[in-house]
mmCIF file of C-alpha atoms in Angstrom:
data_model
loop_
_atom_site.group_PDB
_atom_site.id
_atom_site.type_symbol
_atom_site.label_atom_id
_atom_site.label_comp_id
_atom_site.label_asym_id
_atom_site.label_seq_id
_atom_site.Cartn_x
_atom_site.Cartn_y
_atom_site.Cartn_z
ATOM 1 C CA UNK W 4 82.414 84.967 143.295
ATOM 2 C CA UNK W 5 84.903 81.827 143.118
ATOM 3 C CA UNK W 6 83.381 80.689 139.963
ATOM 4 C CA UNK W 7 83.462 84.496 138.254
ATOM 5 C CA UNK W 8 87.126 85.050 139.464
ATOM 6 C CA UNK W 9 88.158 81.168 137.966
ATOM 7 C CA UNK W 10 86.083 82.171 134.324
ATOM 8 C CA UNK W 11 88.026 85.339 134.293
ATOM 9 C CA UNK W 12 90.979 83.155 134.581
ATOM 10 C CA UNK W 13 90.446 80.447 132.256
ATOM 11 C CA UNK W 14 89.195 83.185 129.407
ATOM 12 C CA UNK W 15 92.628 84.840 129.909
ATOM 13 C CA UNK W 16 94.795 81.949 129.889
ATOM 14 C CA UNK W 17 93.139 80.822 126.856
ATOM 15 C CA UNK W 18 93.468 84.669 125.589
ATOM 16 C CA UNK W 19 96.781 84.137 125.979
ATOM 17 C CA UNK W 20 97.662 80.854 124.247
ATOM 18 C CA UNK W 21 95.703 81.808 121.158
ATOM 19 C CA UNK W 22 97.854 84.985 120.600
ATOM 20 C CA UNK W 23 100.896 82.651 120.495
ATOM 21 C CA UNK W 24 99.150 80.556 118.150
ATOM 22 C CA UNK W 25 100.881 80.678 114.573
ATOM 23 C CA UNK W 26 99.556 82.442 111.819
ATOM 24 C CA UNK W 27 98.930 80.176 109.259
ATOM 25 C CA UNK W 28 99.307 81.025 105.502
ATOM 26 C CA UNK W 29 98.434 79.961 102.114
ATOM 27 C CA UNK W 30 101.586 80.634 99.796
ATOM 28 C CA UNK W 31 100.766 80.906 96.493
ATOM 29 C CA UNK W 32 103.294 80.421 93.165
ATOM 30 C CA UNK W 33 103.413 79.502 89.433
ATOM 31 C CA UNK W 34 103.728 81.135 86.701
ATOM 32 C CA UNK W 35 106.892 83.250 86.937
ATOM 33 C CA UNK W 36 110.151 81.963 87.993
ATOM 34 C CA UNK W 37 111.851 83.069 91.121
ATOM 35 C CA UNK W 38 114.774 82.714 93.802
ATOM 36 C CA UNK W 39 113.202 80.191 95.212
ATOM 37 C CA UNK W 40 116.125 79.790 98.065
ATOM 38 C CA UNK W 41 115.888 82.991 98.937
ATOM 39 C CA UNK W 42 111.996 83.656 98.763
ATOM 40 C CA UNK W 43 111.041 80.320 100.916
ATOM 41 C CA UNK W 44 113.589 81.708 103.261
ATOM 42 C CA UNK W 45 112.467 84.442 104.219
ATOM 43 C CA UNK W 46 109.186 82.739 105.587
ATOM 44 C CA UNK W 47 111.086 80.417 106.956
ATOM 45 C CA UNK W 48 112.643 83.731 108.989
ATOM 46 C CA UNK W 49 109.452 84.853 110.381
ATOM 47 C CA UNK W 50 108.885 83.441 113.748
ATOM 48 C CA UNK W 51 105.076 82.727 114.967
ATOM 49 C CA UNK W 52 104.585 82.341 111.220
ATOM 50 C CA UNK W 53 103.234 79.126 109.323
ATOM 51 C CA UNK W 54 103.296 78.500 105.848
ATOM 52 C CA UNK W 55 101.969 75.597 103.021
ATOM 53 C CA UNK W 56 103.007 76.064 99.784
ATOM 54 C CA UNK W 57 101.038 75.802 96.454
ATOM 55 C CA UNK W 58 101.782 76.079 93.100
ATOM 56 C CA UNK W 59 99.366 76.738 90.417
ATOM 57 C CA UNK W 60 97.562 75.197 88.947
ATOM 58 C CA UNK W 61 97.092 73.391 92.464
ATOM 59 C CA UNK W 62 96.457 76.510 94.180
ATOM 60 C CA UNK W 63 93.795 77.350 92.155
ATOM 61 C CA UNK W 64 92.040 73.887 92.667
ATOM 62 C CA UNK W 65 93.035 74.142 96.252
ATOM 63 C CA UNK W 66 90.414 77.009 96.597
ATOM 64 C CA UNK W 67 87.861 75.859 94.366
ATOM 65 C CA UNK W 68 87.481 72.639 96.356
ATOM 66 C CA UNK W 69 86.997 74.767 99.409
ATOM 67 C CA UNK W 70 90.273 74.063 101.400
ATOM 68 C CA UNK W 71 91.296 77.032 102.533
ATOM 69 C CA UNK W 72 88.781 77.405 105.982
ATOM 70 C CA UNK W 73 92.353 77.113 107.728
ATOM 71 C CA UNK W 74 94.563 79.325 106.423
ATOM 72 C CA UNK W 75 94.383 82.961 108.130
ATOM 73 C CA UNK W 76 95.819 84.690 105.022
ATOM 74 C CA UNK W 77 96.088 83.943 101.407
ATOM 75 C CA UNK W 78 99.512 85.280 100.156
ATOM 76 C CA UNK W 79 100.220 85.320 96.617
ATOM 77 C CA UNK W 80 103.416 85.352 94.751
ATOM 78 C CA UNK W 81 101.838 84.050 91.222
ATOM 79 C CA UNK W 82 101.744 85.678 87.498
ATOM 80 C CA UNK W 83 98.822 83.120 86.177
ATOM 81 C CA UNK W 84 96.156 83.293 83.724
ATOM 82 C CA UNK W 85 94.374 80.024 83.856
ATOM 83 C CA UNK W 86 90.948 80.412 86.061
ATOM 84 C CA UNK W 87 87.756 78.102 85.776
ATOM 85 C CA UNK W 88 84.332 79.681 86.533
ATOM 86 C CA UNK W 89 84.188 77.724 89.328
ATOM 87 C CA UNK W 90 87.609 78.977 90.501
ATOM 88 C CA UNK W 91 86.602 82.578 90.284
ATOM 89 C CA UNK W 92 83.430 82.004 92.368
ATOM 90 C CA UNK W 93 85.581 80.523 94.730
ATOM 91 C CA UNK W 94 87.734 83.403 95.709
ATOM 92 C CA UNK W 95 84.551 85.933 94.871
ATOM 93 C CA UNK W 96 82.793 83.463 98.057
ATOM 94 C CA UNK W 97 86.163 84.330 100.191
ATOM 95 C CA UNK W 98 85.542 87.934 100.170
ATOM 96 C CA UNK W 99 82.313 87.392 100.872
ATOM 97 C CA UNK W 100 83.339 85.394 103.876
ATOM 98 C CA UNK W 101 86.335 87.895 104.884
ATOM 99 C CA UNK W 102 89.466 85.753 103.942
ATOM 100 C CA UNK W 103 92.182 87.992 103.776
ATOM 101 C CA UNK W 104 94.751 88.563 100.854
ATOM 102 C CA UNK W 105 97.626 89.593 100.629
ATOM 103 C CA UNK W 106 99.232 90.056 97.028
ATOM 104 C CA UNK W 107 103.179 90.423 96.097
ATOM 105 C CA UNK W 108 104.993 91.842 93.124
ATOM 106 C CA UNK W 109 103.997 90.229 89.868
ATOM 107 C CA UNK W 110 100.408 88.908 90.955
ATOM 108 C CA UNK W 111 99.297 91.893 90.141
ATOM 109 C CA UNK W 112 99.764 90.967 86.586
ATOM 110 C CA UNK W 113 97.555 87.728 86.823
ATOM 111 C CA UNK W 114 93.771 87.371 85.273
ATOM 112 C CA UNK W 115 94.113 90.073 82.581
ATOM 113 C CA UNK W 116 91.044 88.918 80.991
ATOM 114 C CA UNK W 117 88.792 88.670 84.572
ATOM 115 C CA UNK W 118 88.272 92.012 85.227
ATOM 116 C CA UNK W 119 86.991 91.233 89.248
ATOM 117 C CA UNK W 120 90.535 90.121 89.886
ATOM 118 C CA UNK W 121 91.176 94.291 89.149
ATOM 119 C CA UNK W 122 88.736 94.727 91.967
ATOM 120 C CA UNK W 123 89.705 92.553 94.496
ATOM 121 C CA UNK W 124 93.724 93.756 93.577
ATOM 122 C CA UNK W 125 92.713 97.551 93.860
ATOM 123 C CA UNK W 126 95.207 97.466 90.481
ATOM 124 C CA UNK W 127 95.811 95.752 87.433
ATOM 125 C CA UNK W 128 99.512 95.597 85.128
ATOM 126 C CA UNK W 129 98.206 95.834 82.043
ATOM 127 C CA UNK W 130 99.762 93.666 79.660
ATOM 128 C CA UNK W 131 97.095 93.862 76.547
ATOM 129 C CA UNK W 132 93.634 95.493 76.451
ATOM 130 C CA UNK W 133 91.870 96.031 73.831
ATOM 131 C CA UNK W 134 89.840 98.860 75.282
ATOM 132 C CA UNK W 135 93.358 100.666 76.324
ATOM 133 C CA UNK W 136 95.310 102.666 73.754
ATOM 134 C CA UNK W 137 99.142 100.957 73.588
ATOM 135 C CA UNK W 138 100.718 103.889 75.484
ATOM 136 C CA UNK W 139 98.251 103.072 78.357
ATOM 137 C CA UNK W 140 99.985 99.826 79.002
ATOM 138 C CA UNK W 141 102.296 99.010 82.081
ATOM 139 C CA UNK W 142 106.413 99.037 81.900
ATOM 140 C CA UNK W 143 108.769 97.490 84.071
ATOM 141 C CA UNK W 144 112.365 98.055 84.682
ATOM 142 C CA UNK W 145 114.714 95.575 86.797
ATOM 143 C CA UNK W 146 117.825 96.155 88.518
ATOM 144 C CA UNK W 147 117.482 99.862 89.548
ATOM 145 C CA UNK W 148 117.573 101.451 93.674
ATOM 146 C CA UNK W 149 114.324 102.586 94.558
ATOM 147 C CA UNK W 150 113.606 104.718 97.503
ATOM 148 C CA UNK W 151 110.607 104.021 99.313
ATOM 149 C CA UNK W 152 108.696 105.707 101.641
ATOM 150 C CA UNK W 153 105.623 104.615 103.758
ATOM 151 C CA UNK W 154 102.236 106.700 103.484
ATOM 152 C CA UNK W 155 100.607 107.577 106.736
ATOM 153 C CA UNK W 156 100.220 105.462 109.694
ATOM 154 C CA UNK W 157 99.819 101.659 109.212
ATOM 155 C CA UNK W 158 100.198 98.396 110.715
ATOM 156 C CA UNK W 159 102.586 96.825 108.044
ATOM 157 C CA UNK W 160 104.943 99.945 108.287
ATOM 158 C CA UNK W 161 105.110 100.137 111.857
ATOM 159 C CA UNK W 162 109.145 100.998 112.776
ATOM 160 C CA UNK W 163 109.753 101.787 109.229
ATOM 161 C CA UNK W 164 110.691 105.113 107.594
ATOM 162 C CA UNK W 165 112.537 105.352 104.268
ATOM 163 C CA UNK W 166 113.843 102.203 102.585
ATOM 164 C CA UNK W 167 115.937 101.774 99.372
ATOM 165 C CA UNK W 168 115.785 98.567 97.686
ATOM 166 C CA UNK W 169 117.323 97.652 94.384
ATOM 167 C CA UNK W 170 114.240 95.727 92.717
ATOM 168 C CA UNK W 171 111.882 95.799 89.637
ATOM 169 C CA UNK W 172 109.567 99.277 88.933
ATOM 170 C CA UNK W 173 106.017 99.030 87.630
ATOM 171 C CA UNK W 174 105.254 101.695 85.642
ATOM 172 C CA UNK W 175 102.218 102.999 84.438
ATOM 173 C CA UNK W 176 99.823 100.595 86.388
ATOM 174 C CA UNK W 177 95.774 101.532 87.429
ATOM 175 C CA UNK W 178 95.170 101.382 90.446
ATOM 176 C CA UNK W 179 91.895 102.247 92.225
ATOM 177 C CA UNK W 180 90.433 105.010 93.546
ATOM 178 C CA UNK W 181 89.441 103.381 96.714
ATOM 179 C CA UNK W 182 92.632 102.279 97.966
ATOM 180 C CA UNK W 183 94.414 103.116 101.274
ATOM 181 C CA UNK W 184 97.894 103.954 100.329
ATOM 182 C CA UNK W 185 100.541 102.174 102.273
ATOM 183 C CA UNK W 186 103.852 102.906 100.315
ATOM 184 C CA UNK W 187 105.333 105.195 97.506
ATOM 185 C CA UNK W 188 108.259 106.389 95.639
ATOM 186 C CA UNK W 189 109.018 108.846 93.379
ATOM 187 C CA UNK W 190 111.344 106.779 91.044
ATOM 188 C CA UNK W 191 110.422 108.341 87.846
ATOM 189 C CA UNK W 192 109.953 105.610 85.917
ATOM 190 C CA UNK W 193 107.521 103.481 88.668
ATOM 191 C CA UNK W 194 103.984 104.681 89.411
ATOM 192 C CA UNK W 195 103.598 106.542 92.961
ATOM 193 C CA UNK W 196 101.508 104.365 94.758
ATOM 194 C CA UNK W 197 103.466 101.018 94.977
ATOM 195 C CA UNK W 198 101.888 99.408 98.379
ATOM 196 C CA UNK W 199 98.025 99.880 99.464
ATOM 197 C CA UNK W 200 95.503 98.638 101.218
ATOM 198 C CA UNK W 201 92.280 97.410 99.715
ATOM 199 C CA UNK W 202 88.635 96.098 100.165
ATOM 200 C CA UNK W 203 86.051 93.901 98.409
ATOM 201 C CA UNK W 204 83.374 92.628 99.766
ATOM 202 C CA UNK W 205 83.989 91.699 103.474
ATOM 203 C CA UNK W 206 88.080 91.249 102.822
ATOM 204 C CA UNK W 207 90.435 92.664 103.797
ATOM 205 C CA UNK W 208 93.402 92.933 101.050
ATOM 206 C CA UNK W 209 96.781 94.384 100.508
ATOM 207 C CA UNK W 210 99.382 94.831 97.243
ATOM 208 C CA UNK W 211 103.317 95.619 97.568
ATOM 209 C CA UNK W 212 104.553 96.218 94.512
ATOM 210 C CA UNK W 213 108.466 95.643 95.602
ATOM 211 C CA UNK W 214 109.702 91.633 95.668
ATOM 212 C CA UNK W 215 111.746 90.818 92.625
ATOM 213 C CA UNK W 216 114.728 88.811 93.790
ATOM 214 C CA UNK W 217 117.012 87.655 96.697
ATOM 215 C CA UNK W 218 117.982 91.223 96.920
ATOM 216 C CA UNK W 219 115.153 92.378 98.224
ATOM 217 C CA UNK W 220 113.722 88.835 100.270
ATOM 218 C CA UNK W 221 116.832 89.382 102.078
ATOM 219 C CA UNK W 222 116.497 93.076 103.234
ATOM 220 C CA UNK W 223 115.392 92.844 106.778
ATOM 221 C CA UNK W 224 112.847 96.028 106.434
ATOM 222 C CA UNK W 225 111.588 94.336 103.653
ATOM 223 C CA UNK W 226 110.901 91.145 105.802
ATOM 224 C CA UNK W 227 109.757 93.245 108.890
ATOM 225 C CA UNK W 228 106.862 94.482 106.210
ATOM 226 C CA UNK W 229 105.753 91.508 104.914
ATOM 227 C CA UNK W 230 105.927 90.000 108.468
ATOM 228 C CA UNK W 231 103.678 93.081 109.715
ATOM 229 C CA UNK W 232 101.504 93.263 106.747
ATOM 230 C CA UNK W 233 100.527 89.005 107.424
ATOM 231 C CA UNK W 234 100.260 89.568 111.142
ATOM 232 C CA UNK W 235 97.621 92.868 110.355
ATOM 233 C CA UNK W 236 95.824 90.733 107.880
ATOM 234 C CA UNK W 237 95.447 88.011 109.854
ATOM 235 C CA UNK W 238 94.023 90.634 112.840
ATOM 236 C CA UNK W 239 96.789 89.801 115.316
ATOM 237 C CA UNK W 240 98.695 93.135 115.370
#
């Protein structure tokens, strides 16, 4: 009976001290400049949070090479093009293996010629495509207030209701059928569905469309969302 109540014990101090344990993240840039200040602040703000920074091409490698076994969520704030075979395998064996993702703002406009980046995004910007007519590709406008509202009940909205940020609109983008959606607006100009939640393969993945500039990384709802959305990736909501 000693021995049961002690393993009961141990299991839940050790419970414990893993949910204090830092998430630890994979933050991904290149390709598009940025307030850097600003962005790598707001990490910095988020408490029981861990980052390491990459920029491509390094990022890229990073994965190929199989180095990411640590990192509890891959976040990525890139606009690249460049990606090796081998690369692509690489993150097609992470969904296999349930790594999650979580994808901000202009990513969504990287690998425009892979099209199983569309499918582990949920969306694509389309900048050129051949098989699109011109008026099917994506528009963006800077430097306008957006009100945003979350869609049903979710983990990265938790506490939030509507929030107005002035940021960058994509309009025009595809985005999947099989997404969960996690955030709209009806900004005419931006396409409804700006935040969602998506799967491939065993992952878990997300895409929030707002994240332009200092104006937004230093909105406290839009750090409590991207501080939510990492912690629900990462399975410690």
């Amino acid at each position: 009976m000693k021995k049961d109540i002690l393993l009961i014990f141990f299991v839940s101090i050790y419970s414990f001290v893993s949910s204090q344990e830092s998430v630890n993240i994979m933050l991904v840039t290149g390709g598009q400049t940025y307030d850097t200040v600003s962005f790598f602040e707001m990490f910095d703000w988020m408490d029981g949070i861990e980052y390491q920074h990459f920029e491509q091409p390094v990022a890229n490698q990073t994965i190929a090479n199989g180095l990411t076994e640590h990192f509890d969520v891959l976040v990525f704030y890139d606009n690249w093009q460049e990606i090796s075979t081998a690369e692509k395998n690489a993150y097609i064996s992470l969904t296999k293996t349930g790594k999650s993702f979580l994808f901000l703002h202009h990513s969504l406009i990287s690998y425009q010629k892979w099209d199983t980046f569309e499918k582990i995004t949920g969306g694509r910007y389309i900048v050129e495509n051949s098989k699109d007519k011109e008026q099917e590709i994506s528009e963006s406008e800077p430097d306008v207030w957006v009100y945003v509202q979350p869609e049903g009940i979710h983990p990265s909205t938790r506490g939030l209701t509507n929030i107005r940020f002035f940021d960058e609109v994509y309009g025009n983008i595809r985005v999947s059928e099989n997404i969960v959606p996690v955030l709209s607006t009806r900004y005419p100009k931006s396409t409804e569905i700006i935040g969602w939640e998506n799967h491939y393969n065993s992952s878990k993945i997300m895409y929030i469309q707002p994240g332009h500039d200092y104006r937004t990384f230093e909105k406290e709802e839009y750090r409590k969302l991207l501080k939510q959305t990492i912690y629900y990736l990462a399975g410690r909501n």
